[in-house]
mmCIF file of C-alpha atoms in Angstrom:
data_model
loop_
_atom_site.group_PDB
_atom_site.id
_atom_site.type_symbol
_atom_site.label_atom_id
_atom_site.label_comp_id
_atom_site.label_asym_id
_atom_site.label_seq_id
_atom_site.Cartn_x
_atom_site.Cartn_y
_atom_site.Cartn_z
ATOM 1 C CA UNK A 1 45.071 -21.654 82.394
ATOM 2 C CA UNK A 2 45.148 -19.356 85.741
ATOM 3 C CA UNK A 3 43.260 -16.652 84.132
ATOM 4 C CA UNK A 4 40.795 -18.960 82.219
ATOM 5 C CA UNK A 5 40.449 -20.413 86.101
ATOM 6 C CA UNK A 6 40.099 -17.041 87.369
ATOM 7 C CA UNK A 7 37.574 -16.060 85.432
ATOM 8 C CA UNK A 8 35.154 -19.424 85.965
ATOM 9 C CA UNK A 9 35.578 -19.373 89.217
ATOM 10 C CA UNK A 10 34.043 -15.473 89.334
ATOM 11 C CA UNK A 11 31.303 -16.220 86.932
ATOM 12 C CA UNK A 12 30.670 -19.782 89.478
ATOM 13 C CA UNK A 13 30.565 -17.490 92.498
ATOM 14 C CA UNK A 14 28.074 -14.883 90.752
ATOM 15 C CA UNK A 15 25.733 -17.812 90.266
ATOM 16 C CA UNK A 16 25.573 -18.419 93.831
ATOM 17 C CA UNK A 17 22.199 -18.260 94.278
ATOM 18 C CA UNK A 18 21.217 -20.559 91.606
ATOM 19 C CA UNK A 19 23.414 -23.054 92.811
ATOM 20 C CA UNK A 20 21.822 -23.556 95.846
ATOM 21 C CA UNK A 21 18.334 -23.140 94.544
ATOM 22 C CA UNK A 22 16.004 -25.972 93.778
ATOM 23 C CA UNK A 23 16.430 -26.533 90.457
ATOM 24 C CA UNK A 24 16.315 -30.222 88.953
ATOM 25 C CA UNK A 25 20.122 -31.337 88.666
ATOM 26 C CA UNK A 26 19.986 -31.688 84.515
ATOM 27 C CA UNK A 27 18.944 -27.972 84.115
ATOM 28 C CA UNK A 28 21.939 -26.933 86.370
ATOM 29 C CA UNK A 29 24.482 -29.002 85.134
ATOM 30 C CA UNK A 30 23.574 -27.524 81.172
ATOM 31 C CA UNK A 31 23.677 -24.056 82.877
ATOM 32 C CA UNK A 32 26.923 -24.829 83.887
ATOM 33 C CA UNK A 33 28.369 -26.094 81.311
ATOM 34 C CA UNK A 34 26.798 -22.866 79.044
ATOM 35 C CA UNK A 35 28.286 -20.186 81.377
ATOM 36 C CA UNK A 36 31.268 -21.517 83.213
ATOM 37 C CA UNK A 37 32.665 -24.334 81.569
ATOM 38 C CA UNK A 38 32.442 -22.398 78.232
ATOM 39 C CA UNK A 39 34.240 -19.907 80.254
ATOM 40 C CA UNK A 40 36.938 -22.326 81.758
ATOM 41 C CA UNK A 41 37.506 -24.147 78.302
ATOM 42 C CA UNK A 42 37.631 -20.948 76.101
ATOM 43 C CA UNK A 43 40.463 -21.414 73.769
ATOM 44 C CA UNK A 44 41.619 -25.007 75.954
ATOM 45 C CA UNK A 45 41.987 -26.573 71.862
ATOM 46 C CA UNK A 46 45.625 -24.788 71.994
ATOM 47 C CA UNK A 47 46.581 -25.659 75.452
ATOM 48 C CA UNK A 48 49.576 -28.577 75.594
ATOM 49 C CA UNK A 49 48.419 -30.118 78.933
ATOM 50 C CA UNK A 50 51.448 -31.551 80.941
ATOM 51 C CA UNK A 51 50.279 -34.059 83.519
ATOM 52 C CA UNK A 52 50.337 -32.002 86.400
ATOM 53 C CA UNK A 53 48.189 -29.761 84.521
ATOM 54 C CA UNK A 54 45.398 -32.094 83.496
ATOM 55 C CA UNK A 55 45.327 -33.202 87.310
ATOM 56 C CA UNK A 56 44.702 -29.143 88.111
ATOM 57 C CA UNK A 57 42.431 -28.804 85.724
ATOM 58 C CA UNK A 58 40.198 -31.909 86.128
ATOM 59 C CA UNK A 59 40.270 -31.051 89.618
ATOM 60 C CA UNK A 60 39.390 -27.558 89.398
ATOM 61 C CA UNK A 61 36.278 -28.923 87.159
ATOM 62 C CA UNK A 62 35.404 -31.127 89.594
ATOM 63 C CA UNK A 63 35.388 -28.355 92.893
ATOM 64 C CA UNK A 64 33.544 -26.278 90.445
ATOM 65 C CA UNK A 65 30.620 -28.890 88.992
ATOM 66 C CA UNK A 66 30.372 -29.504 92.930
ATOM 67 C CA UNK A 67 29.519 -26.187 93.859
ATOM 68 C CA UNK A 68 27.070 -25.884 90.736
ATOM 69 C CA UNK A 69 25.528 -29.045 92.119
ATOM 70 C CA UNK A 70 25.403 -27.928 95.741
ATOM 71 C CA UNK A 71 27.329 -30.867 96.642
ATOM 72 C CA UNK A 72 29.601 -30.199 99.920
ATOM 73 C CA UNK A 73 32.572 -32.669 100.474
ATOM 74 C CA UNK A 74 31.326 -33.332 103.821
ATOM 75 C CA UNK A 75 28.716 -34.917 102.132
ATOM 76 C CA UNK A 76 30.962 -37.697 101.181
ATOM 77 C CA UNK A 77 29.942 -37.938 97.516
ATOM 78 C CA UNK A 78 32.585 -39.133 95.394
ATOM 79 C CA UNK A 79 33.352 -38.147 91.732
ATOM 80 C CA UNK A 80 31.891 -40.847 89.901
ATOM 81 C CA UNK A 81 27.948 -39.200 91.288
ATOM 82 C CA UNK A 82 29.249 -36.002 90.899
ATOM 83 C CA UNK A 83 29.930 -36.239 87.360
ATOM 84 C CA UNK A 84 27.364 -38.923 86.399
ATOM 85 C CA UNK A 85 27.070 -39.085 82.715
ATOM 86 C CA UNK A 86 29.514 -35.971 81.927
ATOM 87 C CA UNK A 87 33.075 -36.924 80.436
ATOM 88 C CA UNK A 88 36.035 -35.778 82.075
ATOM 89 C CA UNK A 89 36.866 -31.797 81.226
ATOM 90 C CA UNK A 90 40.698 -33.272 80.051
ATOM 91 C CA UNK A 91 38.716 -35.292 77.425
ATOM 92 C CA UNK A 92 36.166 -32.532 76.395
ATOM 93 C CA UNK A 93 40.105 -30.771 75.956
ATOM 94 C CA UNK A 94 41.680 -33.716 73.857
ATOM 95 C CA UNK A 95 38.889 -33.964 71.261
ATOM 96 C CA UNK A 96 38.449 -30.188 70.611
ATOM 97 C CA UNK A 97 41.942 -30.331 70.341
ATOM 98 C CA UNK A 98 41.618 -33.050 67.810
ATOM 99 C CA UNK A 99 38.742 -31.567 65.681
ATOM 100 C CA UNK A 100 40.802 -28.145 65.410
ATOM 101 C CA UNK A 101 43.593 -29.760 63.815
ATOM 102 C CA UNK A 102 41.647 -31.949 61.552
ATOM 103 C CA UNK A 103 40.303 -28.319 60.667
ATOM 104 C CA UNK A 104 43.258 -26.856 60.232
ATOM 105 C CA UNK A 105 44.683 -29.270 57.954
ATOM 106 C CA UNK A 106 42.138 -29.479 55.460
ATOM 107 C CA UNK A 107 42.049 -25.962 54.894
ATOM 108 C CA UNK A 108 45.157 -25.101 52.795
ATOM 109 C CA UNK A 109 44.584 -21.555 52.403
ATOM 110 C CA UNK A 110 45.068 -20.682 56.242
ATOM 111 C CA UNK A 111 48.626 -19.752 57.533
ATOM 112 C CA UNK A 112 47.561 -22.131 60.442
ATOM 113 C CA UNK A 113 47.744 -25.424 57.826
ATOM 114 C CA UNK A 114 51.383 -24.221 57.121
ATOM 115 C CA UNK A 115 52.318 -24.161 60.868
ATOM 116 C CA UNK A 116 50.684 -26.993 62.266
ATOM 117 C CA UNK A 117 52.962 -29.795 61.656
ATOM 118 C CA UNK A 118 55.961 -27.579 61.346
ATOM 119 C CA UNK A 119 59.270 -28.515 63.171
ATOM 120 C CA UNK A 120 62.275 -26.749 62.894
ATOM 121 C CA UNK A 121 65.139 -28.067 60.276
ATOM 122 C CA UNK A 122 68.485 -26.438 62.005
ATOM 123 C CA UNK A 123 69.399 -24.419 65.063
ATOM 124 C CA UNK A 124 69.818 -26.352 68.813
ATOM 125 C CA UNK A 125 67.448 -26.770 71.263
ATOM 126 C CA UNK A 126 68.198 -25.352 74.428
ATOM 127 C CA UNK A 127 69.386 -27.478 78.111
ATOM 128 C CA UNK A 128 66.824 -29.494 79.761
ATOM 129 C CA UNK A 129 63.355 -31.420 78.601
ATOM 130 C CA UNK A 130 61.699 -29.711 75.721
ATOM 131 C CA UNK A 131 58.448 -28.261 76.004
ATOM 132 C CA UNK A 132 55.676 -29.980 74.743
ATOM 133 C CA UNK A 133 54.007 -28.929 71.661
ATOM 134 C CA UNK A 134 50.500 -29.003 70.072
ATOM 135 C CA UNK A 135 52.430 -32.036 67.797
ATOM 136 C CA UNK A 136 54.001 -33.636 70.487
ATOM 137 C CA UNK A 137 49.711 -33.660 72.047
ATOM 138 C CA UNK A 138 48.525 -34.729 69.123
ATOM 139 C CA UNK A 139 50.906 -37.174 69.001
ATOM 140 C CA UNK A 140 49.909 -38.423 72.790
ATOM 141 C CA UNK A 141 45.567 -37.745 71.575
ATOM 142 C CA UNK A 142 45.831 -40.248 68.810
ATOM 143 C CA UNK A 143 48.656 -42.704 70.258
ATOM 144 C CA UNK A 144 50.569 -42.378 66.125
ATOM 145 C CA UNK A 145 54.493 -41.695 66.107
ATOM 146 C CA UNK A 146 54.138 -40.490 62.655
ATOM 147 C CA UNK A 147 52.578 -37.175 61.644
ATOM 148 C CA UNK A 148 52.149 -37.944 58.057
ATOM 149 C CA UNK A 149 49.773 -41.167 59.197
ATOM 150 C CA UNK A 150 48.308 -38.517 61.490
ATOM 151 C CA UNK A 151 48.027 -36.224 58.200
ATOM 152 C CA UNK A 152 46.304 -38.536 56.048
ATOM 153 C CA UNK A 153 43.589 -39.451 58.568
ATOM 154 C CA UNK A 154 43.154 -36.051 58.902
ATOM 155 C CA UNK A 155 42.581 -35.665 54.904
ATOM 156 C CA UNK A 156 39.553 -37.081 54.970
ATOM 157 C CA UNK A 157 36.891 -35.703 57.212
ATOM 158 C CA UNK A 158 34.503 -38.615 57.614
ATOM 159 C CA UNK A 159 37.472 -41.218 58.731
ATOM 160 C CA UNK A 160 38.945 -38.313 60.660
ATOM 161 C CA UNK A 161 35.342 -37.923 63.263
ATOM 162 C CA UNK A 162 34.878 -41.573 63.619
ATOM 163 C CA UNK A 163 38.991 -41.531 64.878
ATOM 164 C CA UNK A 164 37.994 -38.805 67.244
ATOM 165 C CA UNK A 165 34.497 -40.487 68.400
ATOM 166 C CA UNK A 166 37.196 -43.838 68.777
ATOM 167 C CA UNK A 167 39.539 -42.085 70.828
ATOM 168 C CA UNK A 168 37.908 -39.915 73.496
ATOM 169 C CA UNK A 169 35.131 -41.241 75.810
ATOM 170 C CA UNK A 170 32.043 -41.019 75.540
ATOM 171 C CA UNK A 171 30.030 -41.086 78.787
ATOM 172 C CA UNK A 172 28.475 -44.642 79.863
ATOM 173 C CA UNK A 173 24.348 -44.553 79.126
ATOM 174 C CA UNK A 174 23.318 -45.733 82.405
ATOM 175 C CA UNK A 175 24.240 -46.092 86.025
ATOM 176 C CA UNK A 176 25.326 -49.360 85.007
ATOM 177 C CA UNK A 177 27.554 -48.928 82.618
ATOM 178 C CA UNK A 178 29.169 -46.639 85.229
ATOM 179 C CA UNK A 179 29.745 -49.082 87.721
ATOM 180 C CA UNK A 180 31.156 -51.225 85.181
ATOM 181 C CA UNK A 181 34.060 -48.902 84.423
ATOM 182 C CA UNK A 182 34.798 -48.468 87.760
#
């Protein structure tokens, strides 16, 4: 994640001068979601995100999206505005996540569909709290215990979108529907 972070934040600085232009807010929020959030989230569908983690990276979204929008935090503006109609980056995160390993398991001829539910069958594990793994997230993304319930919903592409669309938020349609949540 520090290098993915790295890297946004240079191409966020470049665009200094476009930040602080003019521009209507819509056209600079899908410029930065073409340049540096595709930057930021560039290979994100593999990342196991610990709770500390998510917390960095929605807030280093959220600095960034404010500098894009030329919004200072002096200007007291809180997150809710600053966002607006965009979903959280941590849920952007969960359903690529999700859609890659419906992917991967439909396609038996990749060496991924082999390894994606695999769990070792002897050896120890070493002191201390395991580290997650992409199971263990998928596990958390759809809220199942059992990977061969998560398997079959996978099997089936149609069932396996509409789970996704059920299970990460979609942003509220109005101003209203944002107050509501809040």
């Amino acid at each position: 994640f520090e290098v993915r972070k790295a890297k946004a934040w240079a191409a966020c600085h470049q665009m200094g001068k476009i930040w602080k232009s003019s521009m209507r807010r819509d056209l600079k929020i899908r410029l930065f979601q073409a340049t540096v959030e595709s930057i930021l989230l560039y290979g994100s569908e593999t990342w196991t995100l610990t709770n500390s983690l998510s917390k960095r990276v929605n807030g280093c979204y959220t600095r960034m999206l404010r500098m894009a929008l030329n919004i200072n935090w002096k200007d007291l503006v809180n997150n809710a505005k600053v966002y607006g109609h965009l979903p959280r980056v941590t849920e952007k995160i969960r359903e690529r996540r999700m859609r890659l390993a419906g992917h991967i398991q439909r396609h038996d001829d990749l060496v991924a569909h082999q390894l994606l539910f695999w769990e070792p069958q002897h050896g120890q594990r070493g002191p201390g709290r395991p580290h997650l793994t992409f199971v263990d997230m998928l596990k958390r993304d759809t809220d199942l215990d059992d990977t061969t319930e998560i398997q079959s919903l996978m099997a089936d592409r149609v069932l396996w979108r509409k789970f996704i669309k059920t299970r990460t938020l979609k942003p509220p349609k109005s101003s209203r529907d944002l107050l509501m949540m809040l």
